GROMACS .gro file of C-alpha atoms in nm:
model
  234
    1MET     CA    1  10.580   9.368  13.510
    2SER     CA    2  10.608   9.749  13.502
    3LYS     CA    3  10.662   9.961  13.816
    4ILE     CA    4  10.461  10.223  13.915
    5MET     CA    5  10.570  10.473  14.204
    6ILE     CA    6  10.300  10.680  14.389
    7ILE     CA    7  10.376  10.985  14.550
    8GLU     CA    8  10.111  11.119  14.737
    9ASP     CA    9  10.070  11.257  15.106
   10ASP     CA   10   9.704  11.146  15.163
   11PRO     CA   11   9.750  10.775  15.257
   12LYS     CA   12   9.386  10.710  15.173
   13ILE     CA   13   9.421  10.804  14.818
   14ALA     CA   14   9.764  10.619  14.790
   15THR     CA   15   9.640  10.315  14.907
   16TYR     CA   16   9.321  10.316  14.696
   17LEU     CA   17   9.531  10.379  14.386
   18ALA     CA   18   9.779  10.121  14.469
   19SER     CA   19   9.520   9.842  14.513
   20TYR     CA   20   9.331   9.961  14.185
   21ILE     CA   21   9.624   9.955  13.971
   22GLU     CA   22   9.811   9.599  14.144
   23LYS     CA   23   9.471   9.448  13.992
   24TYR     CA   24   9.599   9.498  13.676
   25ASN     CA   25   9.966   9.317  13.725
   26TYR     CA   26  10.179   9.615  13.815
   27GLN     CA   27  10.428   9.651  14.102
   28VAL     CA   28  10.350   9.948  14.292
   29GLU     CA   29  10.519  10.113  14.565
   30ILE     CA   30  10.379  10.426  14.775
   31VAL     CA   31  10.690  10.662  14.905
   32ALA     CA   32  10.682  10.687  15.258
   33ASP     CA   33  10.930  10.928  15.307
   34LEU     CA   34  10.814  11.233  15.145
   35GLU     CA   35  11.149  11.402  15.219
   36ARG     CA   36  11.368  11.169  15.064
   37ILE     CA   37  11.160  11.109  14.737
   38ILE     CA   38  11.464  11.088  14.516
   39ASP     CA   39  11.626  10.807  14.717
   40SER     CA   40  11.285  10.615  14.693
   41PHE     CA   41  11.286  10.651  14.329
   42GLN     CA   42  11.654  10.513  14.289
   43ALA     CA   43  11.601  10.232  14.491
   44PHE     CA   44  11.291  10.131  14.338
   45ASN     CA   45  11.356  10.235  13.985
   46PRO     CA   46  10.994  10.297  13.857
   47ASP     CA   47  10.883  10.305  13.506
   48LEU     CA   48  10.616  10.565  13.576
   49VAL     CA   49  10.550  10.800  13.843
   50LEU     CA   50  10.210  10.919  14.002
   51LEU     CA   51  10.268  11.257  14.164
   52ASP     CA   52  10.080  11.512  14.352
   53ILE     CA   53  10.151  11.856  14.372
   54ASN     CA   54  10.064  11.973  14.727
   55LEU     CA   55  10.356  11.761  14.920
   56PRO     CA   56  10.501  11.849  15.244
   57TYR     CA   57  10.862  11.973  15.221
   58TYR     CA   58  10.875  12.060  14.852
   59ASP     CA   59  10.579  12.059  14.597
   60GLY     CA   60  10.564  11.805  14.306
   61PHE     CA   61  10.692  12.083  14.047
   62TYR     CA   62  11.014  12.049  14.251
   63TRP     CA   63  11.021  11.676  14.296
   64CYS     CA   64  10.955  11.655  13.902
   65ARG     CA   65  11.230  11.839  13.820
   66GLN     CA   66  11.472  11.669  14.046
   67ILE     CA   67  11.348  11.324  13.847
   68ARG     CA   68  11.387  11.501  13.526
   69SER     CA   69  11.753  11.570  13.617
   70PHE     CA   70  11.862  11.199  13.553
   71SER     CA   71  11.544  11.025  13.440
   72ILE     CA   72  11.297  11.021  13.143
   73CYS     CA   73  11.046  10.817  13.315
   74PRO     CA   74  10.697  10.914  13.258
   75VAL     CA   75  10.536  11.139  13.501
   76ILE     CA   76  10.149  11.205  13.558
   77PHE     CA   77  10.054  11.480  13.788
   78ILE     CA   78   9.746  11.390  14.026
   79SER     CA   79   9.616  11.725  14.194
   80ALA     CA   80   9.315  11.852  14.344
   81ARG     CA   81   9.416  12.197  14.177
   82THR     CA   82   9.218  12.237  13.880
   83GLY     CA   83   9.392  12.580  13.754
   84GLU     CA   84   9.491  12.612  13.400
   85MET     CA   85   9.805  12.751  13.514
   86ASP     CA   86   9.870  12.457  13.746
   87GLN     CA   87   9.854  12.222  13.441
   88VAL     CA   88  10.091  12.427  13.279
   89MET     CA   89  10.350  12.449  13.547
   90ALA     CA   90  10.313  12.051  13.576
   91ILE     CA   91  10.416  12.024  13.164
   92GLU     CA   92  10.680  12.303  13.196
   93ASN     CA   93  10.847  12.109  13.498
   94GLY     CA   94  10.866  11.793  13.297
   95GLY     CA   95  10.542  11.624  13.372
   96ASP     CA   96  10.373  11.402  13.087
   97ASP     CA   97  10.030  11.416  13.165
   98TYR     CA   98   9.778  11.542  13.435
   99ILE     CA   99   9.488  11.454  13.602
  100THR     CA  100   9.258  11.648  13.821
  101LYS     CA  101   9.096  11.503  14.166
  102PRO     CA  102   8.831  11.367  14.210
  103PHE     CA  103   8.949  11.090  13.927
  104SER     CA  104   8.812  10.823  13.779
  105PRO     CA  105   9.028  10.503  13.823
  106ASP     CA  106   8.950  10.389  13.480
  107ILE     CA  107   9.079  10.729  13.353
  108VAL     CA  108   9.414  10.677  13.566
  109MET     CA  109   9.467  10.336  13.424
  110ALA     CA  110   9.399  10.461  13.054
  111LYS     CA  111   9.665  10.719  13.106
  112ILE     CA  112   9.901  10.490  13.271
  113ARG     CA  113   9.891  10.260  12.990
  114SER     CA  114   9.914  10.529  12.716
  115GLN     CA  115  10.251  10.692  12.874
  116LEU     CA  116  10.401  10.321  12.936
  117ARG     CA  117  10.311  10.258  12.549
  118ARG     CA  118  10.472  10.577  12.454
  119ALA     CA  119  10.765  10.524  12.647
  120TYR     CA  120  10.854  10.166  12.627
  121GLY     CA  121  10.591  10.016  12.394
  122GLU     CA  122  10.492  10.056  12.033
  123TYR     CA  123  10.474  10.386  12.032
  124ALA     CA  124  10.843  10.422  12.173
  125SER     CA  125  11.113  10.609  12.002
  126ASN     CA  126  11.431  10.418  11.957
  127GLN     CA  127  11.588  10.585  12.270
  128GLN     CA  128  11.893  10.441  12.343
  129GLU     CA  129  12.061  10.478  12.690
  130ARG     CA  130  12.326  10.698  12.715
  131VAL     CA  131  12.679  10.539  12.767
  132LEU     CA  132  13.001  10.745  12.817
  133GLN     CA  133  13.306  10.503  12.763
  134LEU     CA  134  13.661  10.553  12.808
  135ALA     CA  135  13.904  10.274  12.788
  136GLY     CA  136  13.692  10.012  12.955
  137LEU     CA  137  13.541  10.258  13.182
  138LYS     CA  138  13.172  10.322  13.145
  139LEU     CA  139  12.939  10.580  13.281
  140TYR     CA  140  12.586  10.538  13.284
  141PRO     CA  141  12.440  10.902  13.362
  142GLU     CA  142  12.069  10.791  13.391
  143ARG     CA  143  12.146  10.503  13.608
  144HIS     CA  144  12.408  10.693  13.843
  145GLU     CA  145  12.670  10.398  13.798
  146LEU     CA  146  12.998  10.355  13.711
  147HIS     CA  147  13.137  10.058  13.566
  148PHE     CA  148  13.490   9.906  13.508
  149PHE     CA  149  13.477   9.560  13.322
  150ASP     CA  150  13.304   9.353  13.603
  151ALA     CA  151  13.280   9.578  13.879
  152ASN     CA  152  13.050   9.862  13.922
  153VAL     CA  153  12.976  10.148  14.199
  154GLU     CA  154  12.656  10.374  14.266
  155LEU     CA  155  12.740  10.755  14.227
  156THR     CA  156  12.563  11.063  14.357
  157LYS     CA  157  12.415  11.316  14.140
  158ASN     CA  158  12.710  11.534  14.159
  159GLU     CA  159  12.984  11.270  14.107
  160THR     CA  160  12.809  11.162  13.813
  161ASN     CA  161  12.790  11.502  13.681
  162ILE     CA  162  13.179  11.518  13.734
  163PHE     CA  163  13.265  11.203  13.550
  164GLU     CA  164  13.051  11.304  13.266
  165LEU     CA  165  13.259  11.613  13.228
  166LEU     CA  166  13.570  11.449  13.292
  167ILE     CA  167  13.496  11.180  13.019
  168GLU     CA  168  13.360  11.424  12.768
  169ARG     CA  169  13.676  11.649  12.812
  170HIS     CA  170  13.943  11.364  12.778
  171PRO     CA  171  14.212  11.399  12.688
  172ARG     CA  172  14.159  11.769  12.758
  173VAL     CA  173  14.135  11.938  13.122
  174ALA     CA  174  13.787  11.981  13.269
  175GLY     CA  175  13.792  12.341  13.379
  176ARG     CA  176  13.723  12.422  13.750
  177GLU     CA  177  13.440  12.676  13.622
  178ASP     CA  178  13.296  12.431  13.389
  179LEU     CA  179  13.281  12.172  13.697
  180LEU     CA  180  13.121  12.446  13.936
  181GLU     CA  181  12.836  12.535  13.670
  182LYS     CA  182  12.783  12.147  13.615
  183LEU     CA  183  12.740  12.103  13.988
  184TRP     CA  184  12.548  12.441  14.044
  185ASP     CA  185  12.164  12.338  14.097
  186ASP     CA  186  11.851  12.575  14.124
  187GLN     CA  187  11.868  12.530  14.515
  188ALA     CA  188  12.222  12.584  14.611
  189PHE     CA  189  12.526  12.787  14.513
  190VAL     CA  190  12.816  12.555  14.485
  191ASP     CA  191  13.169  12.702  14.602
  192GLU     CA  192  13.506  12.580  14.544
  193ASN     CA  193  13.532  12.384  14.892
  194THR     CA  194  13.224  12.170  14.755
  195LEU     CA  195  13.403  12.116  14.443
  196ASN     CA  196  13.701  11.975  14.626
  197VAL     CA  197  13.496  11.741  14.865
  198ASN     CA  198  13.327  11.606  14.541
  199MET     CA  199  13.653  11.549  14.368
  200THR     CA  200  13.791  11.335  14.688
  201ARG     CA  201  13.454  11.147  14.656
  202VAL     CA  202  13.499  11.104  14.281
  203ARG     CA  203  13.889  10.961  14.333
  204ARG     CA  204  13.741  10.737  14.583
  205LYS     CA  205  13.511  10.591  14.379
  206LEU     CA  206  13.773  10.504  14.125
  207LYS     CA  207  13.944  10.370  14.391
  208GLU     CA  208  13.666  10.115  14.482
  209LEU     CA  209  13.701  10.027  14.099
  210GLY     CA  210  14.078   9.957  14.132
  211ILE     CA  211  14.190  10.257  13.967
  212ASN     CA  212  14.427  10.492  14.161
  213ASP     CA  213  14.582  10.839  14.054
  214ALA     CA  214  14.367  10.855  13.758
  215ILE     CA  215  14.226  11.241  13.805
  216GLU     CA  216  14.513  11.473  13.775
  217THR     CA  217  14.497  11.823  13.931
  218ILE     CA  218  14.587  12.106  13.679
  219ARG     CA  219  14.717  12.382  13.916
  220GLY     CA  220  14.514  12.701  13.818
  221SER     CA  221  14.283  12.554  13.567
  222GLY     CA  222  14.101  12.214  13.648
  223TYR     CA  223  14.122  11.839  13.627
  224ARG     CA  224  14.219  11.604  13.365
  225LEU     CA  225  14.107  11.232  13.359
  226ASN     CA  226  14.404  11.011  13.252
  227LYS     CA  227  14.384  10.649  13.153
  228VAL     CA  228  14.638  10.520  13.388
  229TRP     CA  229  14.452  10.209  13.409
  230GLU     CA  230  14.569  10.101  13.071
  231GLU     CA  231  14.926  10.101  13.157
  232ASN     CA  232  14.875  10.000  13.540
  233GLU     CA  233  14.580   9.798  13.579
  234LEU     CA  234  14.513   9.591  13.291
   0.00000   0.00000   0.00000
């Protein structure tokens, strides 16, 4: 059963959409906390998102960019904005389609089915999930998960970015400047202290997997991930 997430601040519209979509045997969730949309997304892990533009805290363009930073899940904007530029911005910020309010529920269903077919069905390309591997350590960037044989831990976006660079650079050093650039997003400048805090958290995540002292600090340069578990843990 495909899962549809509705991000809409009008409860009447959200409830109407949910009840209509559920009639077609989709699992639907309406996001309740519009300040923590990404948390809801990661918990529900939807196959498709219906996203309004006019939302409290941040607009739909912002949230679409956040989703796109780790997911290729189809996003359909549904908005009362009918301007051409709004539709252009929706697509340029990562949206896959655009529906204007008031909408026909049948049109919404047709577009949902179309996007699901393109993403997962008969029209889907052979997209393989990215997996970065190093001697039994597996990073799933789109899931924000790190696996070590039968154990796994969940990661934040920053932790995922750090592990991605460390594994890609192995056995070379991942430079501090490269790590800072990897962590920097559109909203917040990342300084040295933030990097240090995140490196501590990354080491802690490895420890949860039973891997100790694998990240070496290279003074004046950066960090290197060493395969210490090959000798010490296996």
